Amino acid sequence: MTVGGLTKEDIKTMFKDTVDAMREGFEMCLKEIKYLPERVEAVEKKVGITTKRKGTSAQNTTPPPKPTLEPGID
């Protein structure tokens, strides 16, 4: 039996290939997430951020300084 010119085996192969590609992509994402803290730390060192985080970053963020207008600058 064929569907749109594809056999059952063709369809199974296509689904398997799709699942394999998704699995590979997901594994790549997990590896990137694993290395993210090291990369953040490297960037922090490069830009001079020295505070150590305790807990989530959302708990330790300070609001950016409010812009100040200098006299004579519009």
PDB file of C-alpha atoms in Angstrom:
ATOM      1  CA  MET A   1       0.000   0.000   0.000  1.00  0.00           C
ATOM      2  CA  THR A   2       1.284   3.459  -0.868  1.00  0.00           C
ATOM      3  CA  VAL A   3       0.247   6.887   0.308  1.00  0.00           C
ATOM      4  CA  GLY A   4       1.135   9.725  -2.024  1.00  0.00           C
ATOM      5  CA  GLY A   5       3.652   7.478  -3.743  1.00  0.00           C
ATOM      6  CA  LEU A   6       5.331   6.501  -0.452  1.00  0.00           C
ATOM      7  CA  THR A   7       5.355   3.005   0.932  1.00  0.00           C
ATOM      8  CA  LYS A   8       4.837   2.196   4.578  1.00  0.00           C
ATOM      9  CA  GLU A   9       8.572   1.528   4.872  1.00  0.00           C
ATOM     10  CA  ASP A  10       9.383   4.923   3.298  1.00  0.00           C
ATOM     11  CA  ILE A  11       7.162   6.646   5.859  1.00  0.00           C
ATOM     12  CA  LYS A  12       8.728   4.691   8.752  1.00  0.00           C
ATOM     13  CA  THR A  13      12.204   5.645   7.534  1.00  0.00           C
ATOM     14  CA  MET A  14      11.239   9.314   7.245  1.00  0.00           C
ATOM     15  CA  PHE A  15       9.812   9.331  10.790  1.00  0.00           C
ATOM     16  CA  LYS A  16      12.916   7.577  12.128  1.00  0.00           C
ATOM     17  CA  ASP A  17      15.164  10.115  10.393  1.00  0.00           C
ATOM     18  CA  THR A  18      13.091  12.966  11.834  1.00  0.00           C
ATOM     19  CA  VAL A  19      13.226  11.501  15.347  1.00  0.00           C
ATOM     20  CA  ASP A  20      16.989  10.962  15.044  1.00  0.00           C
ATOM     21  CA  ALA A  21      17.504  14.580  13.938  1.00  0.00           C
ATOM     22  CA  MET A  22      15.356  15.861  16.814  1.00  0.00           C
ATOM     23  CA  ARG A  23      17.240  13.696  19.325  1.00  0.00           C
ATOM     24  CA  GLU A  24      20.591  14.934  18.016  1.00  0.00           C
ATOM     25  CA  GLY A  25      19.428  18.547  18.237  1.00  0.00           C
ATOM     26  CA  PHE A  26      18.123  18.059  21.773  1.00  0.00           C
ATOM     27  CA  GLU A  27      21.411  16.476  22.862  1.00  0.00           C
ATOM     28  CA  MET A  28      23.278  19.434  21.379  1.00  0.00           C
ATOM     29  CA  CYS A  29      21.060  21.837  23.351  1.00  0.00           C
ATOM     30  CA  LEU A  30      21.759  19.936  26.572  1.00  0.00           C
ATOM     31  CA  LYS A  31      25.515  20.167  25.943  1.00  0.00           C
ATOM     32  CA  GLU A  32      25.271  23.910  25.317  1.00  0.00           C
ATOM     33  CA  ILE A  33      23.234  24.393  28.506  1.00  0.00           C
ATOM     34  CA  LYS A  34      25.834  22.385  30.433  1.00  0.00           C
ATOM     35  CA  TYR A  35      28.631  24.740  29.333  1.00  0.00           C
ATOM     36  CA  LEU A  36      26.628  27.959  29.736  1.00  0.00           C
ATOM     37  CA  PRO A  37      27.705  28.724  33.344  1.00  0.00           C
ATOM     38  CA  GLU A  38      31.380  28.448  32.337  1.00  0.00           C
ATOM     39  CA  ARG A  39      30.835  30.804  29.429  1.00  0.00           C
ATOM     40  CA  VAL A  40      28.950  33.302  31.585  1.00  0.00           C
ATOM     41  CA  GLU A  41      31.772  33.209  34.134  1.00  0.00           C
ATOM     42  CA  ALA A  42      34.358  33.815  31.405  1.00  0.00           C
ATOM     43  CA  VAL A  43      32.415  36.826  30.122  1.00  0.00           C
ATOM     44  CA  GLU A  44      31.987  38.165  33.656  1.00  0.00           C
ATOM     45  CA  LYS A  45      35.752  37.942  34.207  1.00  0.00           C
ATOM     46  CA  LYS A  46      36.399  39.667  30.905  1.00  0.00           C
ATOM     47  CA  VAL A  47      34.096  42.604  31.695  1.00  0.00           C
ATOM     48  CA  GLY A  48      35.108  42.818  35.352  1.00  0.00           C
ATOM     49  CA  ILE A  49      32.074  41.451  37.179  1.00  0.00           C
ATOM     50  CA  THR A  50      33.399  39.897  40.382  1.00  0.00           C
ATOM     51  CA  THR A  51      30.310  39.099  42.462  1.00  0.00           C
ATOM     52  CA  LYS A  52      29.540  35.462  43.078  1.00  0.00           C
ATOM     53  CA  ARG A  53      25.968  34.429  42.578  1.00  0.00           C
ATOM     54  CA  LYS A  54      23.965  32.702  45.251  1.00  0.00           C
ATOM     55  CA  GLY A  55      20.668  31.317  44.056  1.00  0.00           C
ATOM     56  CA  THR A  56      19.134  32.317  40.775  1.00  0.00           C
ATOM     57  CA  SER A  57      20.292  35.258  38.757  1.00  0.00           C
ATOM     58  CA  ALA A  58      16.806  36.781  39.044  1.00  0.00           C
ATOM     59  CA  GLN A  59      17.290  37.107  42.797  1.00  0.00           C
ATOM     60  CA  ASN A  60      20.660  38.812  42.481  1.00  0.00           C
ATOM     61  CA  THR A  61      20.130  41.314  39.730  1.00  0.00           C
ATOM     62  CA  THR A  62      20.262  44.947  40.571  1.00  0.00           C
ATOM     63  CA  PRO A  63      18.375  47.401  38.432  1.00  0.00           C
ATOM     64  CA  PRO A  64      20.523  49.336  35.987  1.00  0.00           C
ATOM     65  CA  PRO A  65      21.424  52.861  37.037  1.00  0.00           C
ATOM     66  CA  LYS A  66      18.902  55.470  36.047  1.00  0.00           C
ATOM     67  CA  PRO A  67      20.118  57.699  33.238  1.00  0.00           C
ATOM     68  CA  THR A  68      21.115  61.150  34.361  1.00  0.00           C
ATOM     69  CA  LEU A  69      20.839  64.143  32.142  1.00  0.00           C
ATOM     70  CA  GLU A  70      23.933  66.259  31.999  1.00  0.00           C
ATOM     71  CA  PRO A  71      23.451  70.001  31.673  1.00  0.00           C
ATOM     72  CA  GLY A  72      23.587  71.161  28.098  1.00  0.00           C
ATOM     73  CA  ILE A  73      23.038  67.701  26.597  1.00  0.00           C
ATOM     74  CA  ASP A  74      19.691  66.998  24.975  1.00  0.00           C
TER      75      ASP A  74
END
